[in-house]
Tab-separated table of C-alpha atoms in Angstrom:
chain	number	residue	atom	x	y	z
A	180	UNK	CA	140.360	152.734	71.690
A	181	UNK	CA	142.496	153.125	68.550
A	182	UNK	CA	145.478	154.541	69.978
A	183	UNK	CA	147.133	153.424	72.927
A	184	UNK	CA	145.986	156.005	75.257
A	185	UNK	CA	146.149	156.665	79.584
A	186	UNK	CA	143.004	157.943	81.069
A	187	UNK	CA	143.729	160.925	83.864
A	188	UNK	CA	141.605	161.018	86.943
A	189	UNK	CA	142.679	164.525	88.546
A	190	UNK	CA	141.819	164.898	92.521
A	191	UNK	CA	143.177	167.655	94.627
A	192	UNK	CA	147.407	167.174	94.129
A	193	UNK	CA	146.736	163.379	92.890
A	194	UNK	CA	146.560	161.919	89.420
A	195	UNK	CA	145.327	158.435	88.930
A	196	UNK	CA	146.474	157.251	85.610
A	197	UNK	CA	145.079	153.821	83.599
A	198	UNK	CA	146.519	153.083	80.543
A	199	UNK	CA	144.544	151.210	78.275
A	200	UNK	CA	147.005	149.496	76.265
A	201	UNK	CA	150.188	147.140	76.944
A	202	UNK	CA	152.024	150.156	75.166
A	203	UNK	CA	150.426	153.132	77.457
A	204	UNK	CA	151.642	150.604	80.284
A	205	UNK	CA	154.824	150.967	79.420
A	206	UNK	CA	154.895	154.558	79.079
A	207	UNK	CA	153.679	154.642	82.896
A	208	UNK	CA	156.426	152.523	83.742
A	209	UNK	CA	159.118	154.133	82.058
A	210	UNK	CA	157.969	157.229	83.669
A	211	UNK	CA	158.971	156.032	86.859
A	212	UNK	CA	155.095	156.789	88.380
A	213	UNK	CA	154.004	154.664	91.350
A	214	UNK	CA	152.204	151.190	90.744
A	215	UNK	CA	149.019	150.738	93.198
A	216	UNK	CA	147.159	148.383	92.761
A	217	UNK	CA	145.978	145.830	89.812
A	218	UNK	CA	146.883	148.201	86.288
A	219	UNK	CA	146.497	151.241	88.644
A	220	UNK	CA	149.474	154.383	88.306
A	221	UNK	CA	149.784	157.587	90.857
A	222	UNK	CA	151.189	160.715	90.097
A	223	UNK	CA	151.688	162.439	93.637
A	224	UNK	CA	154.402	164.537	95.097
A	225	UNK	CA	155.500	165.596	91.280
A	226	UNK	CA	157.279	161.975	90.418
A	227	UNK	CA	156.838	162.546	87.548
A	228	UNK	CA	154.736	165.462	87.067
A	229	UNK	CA	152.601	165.676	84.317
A	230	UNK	CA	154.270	167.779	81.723
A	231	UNK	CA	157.080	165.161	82.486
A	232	UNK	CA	154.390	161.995	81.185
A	233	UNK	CA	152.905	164.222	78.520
A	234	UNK	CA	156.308	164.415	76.872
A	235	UNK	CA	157.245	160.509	77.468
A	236	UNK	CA	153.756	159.749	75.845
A	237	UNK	CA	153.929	162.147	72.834
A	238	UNK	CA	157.133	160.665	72.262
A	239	UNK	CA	156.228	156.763	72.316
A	240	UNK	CA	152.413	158.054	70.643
A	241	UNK	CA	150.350	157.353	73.523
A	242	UNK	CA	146.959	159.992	73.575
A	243	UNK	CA	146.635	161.356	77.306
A	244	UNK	CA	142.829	161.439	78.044
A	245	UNK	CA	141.740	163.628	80.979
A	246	UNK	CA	138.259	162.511	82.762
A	247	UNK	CA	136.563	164.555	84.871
A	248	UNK	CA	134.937	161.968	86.789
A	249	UNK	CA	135.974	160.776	90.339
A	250	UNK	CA	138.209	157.538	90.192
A	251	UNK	CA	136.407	154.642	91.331
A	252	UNK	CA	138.893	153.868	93.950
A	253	UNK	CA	138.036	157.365	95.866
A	254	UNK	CA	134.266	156.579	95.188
A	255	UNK	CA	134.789	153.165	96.429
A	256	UNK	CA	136.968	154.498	99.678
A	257	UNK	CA	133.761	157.093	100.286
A	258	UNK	CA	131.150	154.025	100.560
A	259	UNK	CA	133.495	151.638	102.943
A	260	UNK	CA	133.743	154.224	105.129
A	261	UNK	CA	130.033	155.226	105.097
A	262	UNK	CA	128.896	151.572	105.734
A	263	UNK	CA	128.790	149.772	109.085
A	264	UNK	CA	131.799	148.122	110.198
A	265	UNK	CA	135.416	147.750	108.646
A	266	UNK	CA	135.671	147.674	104.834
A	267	UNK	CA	138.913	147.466	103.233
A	268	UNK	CA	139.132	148.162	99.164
A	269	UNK	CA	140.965	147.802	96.434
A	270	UNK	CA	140.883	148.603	92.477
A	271	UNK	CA	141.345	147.318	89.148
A	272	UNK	CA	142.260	148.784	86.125
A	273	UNK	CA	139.845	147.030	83.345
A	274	UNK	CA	141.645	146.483	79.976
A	275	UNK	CA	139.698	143.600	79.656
A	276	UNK	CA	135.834	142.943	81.428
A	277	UNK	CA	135.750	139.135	80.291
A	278	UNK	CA	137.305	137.924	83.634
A	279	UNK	CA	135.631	140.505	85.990
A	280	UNK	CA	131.975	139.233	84.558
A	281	UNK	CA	133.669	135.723	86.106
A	282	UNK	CA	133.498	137.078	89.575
A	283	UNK	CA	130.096	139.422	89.885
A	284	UNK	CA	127.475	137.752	91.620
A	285	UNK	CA	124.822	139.951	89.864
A	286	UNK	CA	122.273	139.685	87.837
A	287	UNK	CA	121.585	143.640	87.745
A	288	UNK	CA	123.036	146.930	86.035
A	289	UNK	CA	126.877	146.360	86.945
A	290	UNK	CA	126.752	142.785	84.969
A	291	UNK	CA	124.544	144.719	81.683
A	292	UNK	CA	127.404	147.513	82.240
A	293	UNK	CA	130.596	145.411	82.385
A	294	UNK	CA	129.251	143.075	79.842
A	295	UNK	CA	129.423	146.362	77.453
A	296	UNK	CA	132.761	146.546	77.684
A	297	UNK	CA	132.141	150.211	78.540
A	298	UNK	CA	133.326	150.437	82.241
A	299	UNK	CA	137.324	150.987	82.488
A	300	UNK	CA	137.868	150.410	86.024
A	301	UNK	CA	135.912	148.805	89.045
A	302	UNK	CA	136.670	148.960	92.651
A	303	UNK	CA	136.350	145.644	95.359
A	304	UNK	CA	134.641	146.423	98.844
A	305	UNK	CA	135.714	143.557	101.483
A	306	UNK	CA	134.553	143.236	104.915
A	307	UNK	CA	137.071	140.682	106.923
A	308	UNK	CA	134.416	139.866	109.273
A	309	UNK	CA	131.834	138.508	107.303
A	310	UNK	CA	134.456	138.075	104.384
A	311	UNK	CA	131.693	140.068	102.178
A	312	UNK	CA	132.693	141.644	99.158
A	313	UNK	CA	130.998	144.102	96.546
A	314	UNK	CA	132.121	145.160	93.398
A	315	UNK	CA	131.724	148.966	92.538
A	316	UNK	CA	131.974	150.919	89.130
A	317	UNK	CA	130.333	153.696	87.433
A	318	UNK	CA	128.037	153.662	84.582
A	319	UNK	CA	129.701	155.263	82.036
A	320	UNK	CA	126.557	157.371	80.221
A	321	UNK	CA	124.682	158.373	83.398
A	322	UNK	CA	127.785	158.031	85.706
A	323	UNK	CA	125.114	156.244	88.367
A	324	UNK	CA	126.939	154.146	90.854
A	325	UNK	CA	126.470	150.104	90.379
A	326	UNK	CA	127.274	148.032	93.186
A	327	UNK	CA	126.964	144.164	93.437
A	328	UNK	CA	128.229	141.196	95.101
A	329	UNK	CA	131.485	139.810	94.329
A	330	UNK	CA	131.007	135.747	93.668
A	331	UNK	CA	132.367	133.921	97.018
A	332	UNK	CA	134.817	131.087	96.510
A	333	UNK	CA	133.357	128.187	98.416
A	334	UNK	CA	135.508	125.500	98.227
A	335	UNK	CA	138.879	124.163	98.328
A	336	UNK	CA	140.406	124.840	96.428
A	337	UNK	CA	138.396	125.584	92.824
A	338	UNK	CA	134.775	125.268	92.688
A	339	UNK	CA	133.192	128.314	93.167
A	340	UNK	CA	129.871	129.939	94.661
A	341	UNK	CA	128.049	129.119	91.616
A	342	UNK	CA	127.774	126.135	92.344
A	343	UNK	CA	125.320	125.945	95.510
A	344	UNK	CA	121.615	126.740	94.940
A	345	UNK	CA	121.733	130.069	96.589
A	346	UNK	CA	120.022	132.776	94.029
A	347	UNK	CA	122.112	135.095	92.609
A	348	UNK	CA	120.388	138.730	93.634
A	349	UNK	CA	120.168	141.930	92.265
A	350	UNK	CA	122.956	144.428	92.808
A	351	UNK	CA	121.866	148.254	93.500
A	352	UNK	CA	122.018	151.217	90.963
A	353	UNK	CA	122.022	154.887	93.181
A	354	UNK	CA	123.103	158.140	92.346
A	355	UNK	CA	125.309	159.236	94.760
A	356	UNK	CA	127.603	157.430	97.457
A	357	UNK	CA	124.642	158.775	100.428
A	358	UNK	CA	121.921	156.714	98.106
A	359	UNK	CA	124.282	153.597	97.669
A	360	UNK	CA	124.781	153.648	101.409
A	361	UNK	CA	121.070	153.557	102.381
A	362	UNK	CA	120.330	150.719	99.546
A	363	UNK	CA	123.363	148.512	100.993
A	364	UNK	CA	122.774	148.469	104.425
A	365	UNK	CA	119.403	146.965	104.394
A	366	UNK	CA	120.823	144.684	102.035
A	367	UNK	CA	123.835	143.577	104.030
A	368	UNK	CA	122.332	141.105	106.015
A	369	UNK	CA	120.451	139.643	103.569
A	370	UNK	CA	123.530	138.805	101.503
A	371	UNK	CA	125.505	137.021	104.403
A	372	UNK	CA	122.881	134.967	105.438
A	373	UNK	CA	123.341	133.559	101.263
A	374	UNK	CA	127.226	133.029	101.995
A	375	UNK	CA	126.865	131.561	104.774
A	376	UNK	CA	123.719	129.770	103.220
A	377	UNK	CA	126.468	128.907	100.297
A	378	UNK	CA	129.154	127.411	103.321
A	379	UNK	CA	126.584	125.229	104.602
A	380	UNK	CA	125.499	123.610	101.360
A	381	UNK	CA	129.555	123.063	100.384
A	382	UNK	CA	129.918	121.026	103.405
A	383	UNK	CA	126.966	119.529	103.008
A	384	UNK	CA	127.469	118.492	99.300
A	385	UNK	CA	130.843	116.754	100.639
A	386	UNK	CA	129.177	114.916	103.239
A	387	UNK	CA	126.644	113.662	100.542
A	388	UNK	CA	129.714	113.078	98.388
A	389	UNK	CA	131.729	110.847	101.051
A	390	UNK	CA	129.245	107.737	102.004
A	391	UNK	CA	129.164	106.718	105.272
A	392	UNK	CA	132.237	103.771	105.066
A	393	UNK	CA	134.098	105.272	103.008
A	394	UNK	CA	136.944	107.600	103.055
A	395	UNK	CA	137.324	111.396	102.655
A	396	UNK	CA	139.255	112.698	100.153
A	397	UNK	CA	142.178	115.352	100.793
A	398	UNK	CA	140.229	118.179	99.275
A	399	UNK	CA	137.218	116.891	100.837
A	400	UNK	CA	139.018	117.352	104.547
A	401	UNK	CA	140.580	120.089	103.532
A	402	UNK	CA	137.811	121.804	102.334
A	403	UNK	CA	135.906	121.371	106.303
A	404	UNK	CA	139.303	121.799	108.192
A	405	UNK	CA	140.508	124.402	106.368
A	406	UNK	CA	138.432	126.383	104.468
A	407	UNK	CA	134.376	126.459	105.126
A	408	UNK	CA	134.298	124.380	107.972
A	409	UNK	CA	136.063	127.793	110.768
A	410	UNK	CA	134.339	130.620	108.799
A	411	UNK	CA	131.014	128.542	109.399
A	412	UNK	CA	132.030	127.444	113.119
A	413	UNK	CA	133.378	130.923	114.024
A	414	UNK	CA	130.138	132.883	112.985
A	415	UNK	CA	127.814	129.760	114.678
A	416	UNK	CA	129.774	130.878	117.733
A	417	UNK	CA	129.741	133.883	117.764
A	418	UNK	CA	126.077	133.961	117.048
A	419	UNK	CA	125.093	133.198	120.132
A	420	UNK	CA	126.352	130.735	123.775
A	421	UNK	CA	125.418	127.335	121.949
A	422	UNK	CA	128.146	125.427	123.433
A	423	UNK	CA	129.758	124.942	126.803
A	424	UNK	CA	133.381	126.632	126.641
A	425	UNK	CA	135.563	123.174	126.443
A	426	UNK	CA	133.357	121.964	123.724
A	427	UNK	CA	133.912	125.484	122.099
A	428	UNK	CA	137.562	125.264	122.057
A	429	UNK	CA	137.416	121.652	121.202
A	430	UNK	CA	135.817	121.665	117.867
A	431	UNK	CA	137.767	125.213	116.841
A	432	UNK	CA	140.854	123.994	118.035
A	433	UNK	CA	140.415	120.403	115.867
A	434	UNK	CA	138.725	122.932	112.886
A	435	UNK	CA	141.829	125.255	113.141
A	436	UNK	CA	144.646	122.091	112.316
A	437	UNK	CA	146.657	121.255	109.726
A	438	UNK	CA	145.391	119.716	107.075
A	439	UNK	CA	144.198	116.138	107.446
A	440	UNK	CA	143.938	116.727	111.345
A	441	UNK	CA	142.518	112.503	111.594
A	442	UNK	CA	143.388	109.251	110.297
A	443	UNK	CA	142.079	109.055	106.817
A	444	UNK	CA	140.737	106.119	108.140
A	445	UNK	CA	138.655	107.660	110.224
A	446	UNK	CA	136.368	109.599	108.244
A	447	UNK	CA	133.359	109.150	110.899
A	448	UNK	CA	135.276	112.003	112.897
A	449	UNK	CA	134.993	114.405	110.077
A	450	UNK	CA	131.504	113.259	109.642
A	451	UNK	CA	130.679	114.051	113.349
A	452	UNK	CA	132.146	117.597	113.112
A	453	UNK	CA	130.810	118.451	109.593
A	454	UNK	CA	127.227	117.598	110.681
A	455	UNK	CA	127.822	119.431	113.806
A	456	UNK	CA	128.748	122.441	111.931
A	457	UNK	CA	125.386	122.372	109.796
A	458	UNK	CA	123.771	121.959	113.354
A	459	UNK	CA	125.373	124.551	114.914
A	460	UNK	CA	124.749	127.137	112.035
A	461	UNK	CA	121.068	126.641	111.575
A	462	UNK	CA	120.557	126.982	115.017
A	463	UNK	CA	121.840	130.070	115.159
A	464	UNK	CA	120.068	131.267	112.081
A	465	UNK	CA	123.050	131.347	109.811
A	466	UNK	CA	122.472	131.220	105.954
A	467	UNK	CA	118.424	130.981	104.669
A	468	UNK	CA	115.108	129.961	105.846
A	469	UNK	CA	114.544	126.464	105.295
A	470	UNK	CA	111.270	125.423	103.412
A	471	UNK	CA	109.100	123.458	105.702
A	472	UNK	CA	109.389	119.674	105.576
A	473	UNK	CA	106.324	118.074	103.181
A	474	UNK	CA	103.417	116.772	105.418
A	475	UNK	CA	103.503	113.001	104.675
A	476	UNK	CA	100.867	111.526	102.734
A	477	UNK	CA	97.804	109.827	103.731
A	478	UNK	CA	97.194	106.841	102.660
A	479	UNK	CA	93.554	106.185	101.097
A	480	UNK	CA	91.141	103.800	103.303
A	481	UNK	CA	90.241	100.355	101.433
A	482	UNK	CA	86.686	100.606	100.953
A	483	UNK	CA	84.759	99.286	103.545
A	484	UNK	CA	83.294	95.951	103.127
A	485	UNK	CA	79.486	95.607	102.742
A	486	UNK	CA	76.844	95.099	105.714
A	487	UNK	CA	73.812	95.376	105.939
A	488	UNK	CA	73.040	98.948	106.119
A	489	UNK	CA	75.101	100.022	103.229
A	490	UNK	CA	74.728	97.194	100.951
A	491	UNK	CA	73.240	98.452	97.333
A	492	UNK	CA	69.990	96.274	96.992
A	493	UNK	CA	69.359	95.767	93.080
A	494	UNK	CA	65.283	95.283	91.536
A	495	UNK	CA	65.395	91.907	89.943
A	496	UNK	CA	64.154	91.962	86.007
């Protein structure tokens, strides 16, 4: 947009403003409205009320746009509390879709939609159970709701979901907050069993990365003792009795210390617990089916030697 302009989402007694510009921004600020969340501006309980921002705008030439679409945060708020379980949310204010396309795990509608620079805000669905998260907007022409994972960060402390050989999945396109509930649910599990799929090859990829004999790195320890390694554990647990109590608290209470719990020097330890992890997971069914193992080959027989009976007799010229 040309002019610096804030775009008006009207519900009940509550404005949500988003200014588009570092200019409109500054109008909101001056204006003494209250700052949610990422680029996000209320108007409630008439501070300031709207003929009040109209005037600060028209003076600093910011255009007011009203929408009459829902904001995505209220849309977003609908679906976490239609799904299963507790889902907390929060919302962004897009001046900008460049760094947003960094974090969808989609290959769907929402990335086509965000990567036309068309959607101004999205909203962020996160379960702290399963530490799921989806990313929510509206399609701007049809005003469909797109939902899609948000990309996991697997590591510790940079490298991110991408990396593993999980596949990236479709996200959903539905027309109403009832339809996007019915598509997610079935999806749900689906999608943890790929983080948790995603946890188990990051610890695995450090065990491959750490030789057995040598030592593990600070990130590589912190990365198991800190990061992966008591998501993992926890939901193995929980999955079902696979351990006797002591050795339950054991291995959470050595996966729950301070960083570099062992002697450097003693990287079988973290070896031991890292493979135990991967154990413990697959057993419980935690993250996706694993492809059969290749039947060996079989060797070809030598041919047999001749004898008698199968020895090729040739006629003589």
């Amino acid at each position: 947009m040309s002019q610096p302009t804030i775009i008006l989402h009207t519900e009940g007694t509550r404005v949500t403003a988003l200014p588009q510009s570092t200019d409109a921004d500054q109008v909101l600020r001056s204006s003494r409205a209250r700052h949610e969340d990422d680029g996000i501006y209320a108007l409630d309980d008439g501070t300031p009320s709207l003929d009040q921002l109209a005037d600060l705008a028209r003076l600093r030439s910011v255009h007011l746009v009203r929408s009459d679409r829902p904001f995505i945060g209220s849309t977003a708020r609908s679906l976490a509390d239609a799904l299963p379980g507790t889902w907390l949310t929060e919302s962004y204010n897009l001046n900008r879709s460049d760094w947003v396309l960094a974090e969808v795990w989609d290959r769907g509608p929402l990335v086509a939609a965000l990567a036309d620079s068309l959607v101004t805000s999205v909203a962020v669905i996160h379960n702290p159970a399963s530490e799921m998260e989806f990313m929510v907007a509206e399609h701007p022409a049809t005003h469909d709701l797109l939902v899609g994972p948000k990309t996991p960060v697997l590591d510790f402390p940079s490298t991110t979901f991408i990396a593993t050989h999980v596949p990236t999945p479709n996200g959903i396109r539905a027309s109403s907050v009832a339809d996007a509930t019915q598509q997610l649910i079935p999806l749900i599990p689906a999608l943890d069993r790929a983080l948790c799929e995603g946890r188990i090859q990051r610890i695995a990829a450090d065990l491959a990365e750490t030789p057995t004999g040598s030592t593990a790195t600070d990130e590589t320890l912190g990365n198991l003792y800190l990061d992966q390694g008591p998501r993992l554990a926890r939901r193995a647990l929980d999955a079902g009795t696979l351990l006797t109590e002591p050795e339950e608290d054991d291995l959470l209470d050595r996966l729950r210390r301070e960083r570099c719990p062992i002697d450097r020097d003693e990287t079988q330890a973290w070896r031991v617990d890292a493979h135990r992890i991967i154990g413990l997971a697959r057993a419980a069914g935690l993250g996706l089916p694993q492809p059969p193992e290749p039947a060996p080959r079989i060797r070809s027989l030598p041919p047999a030697p001749p004898t008698a009976t199968n020895r090729t007799t040739g006629r003589q010229r």
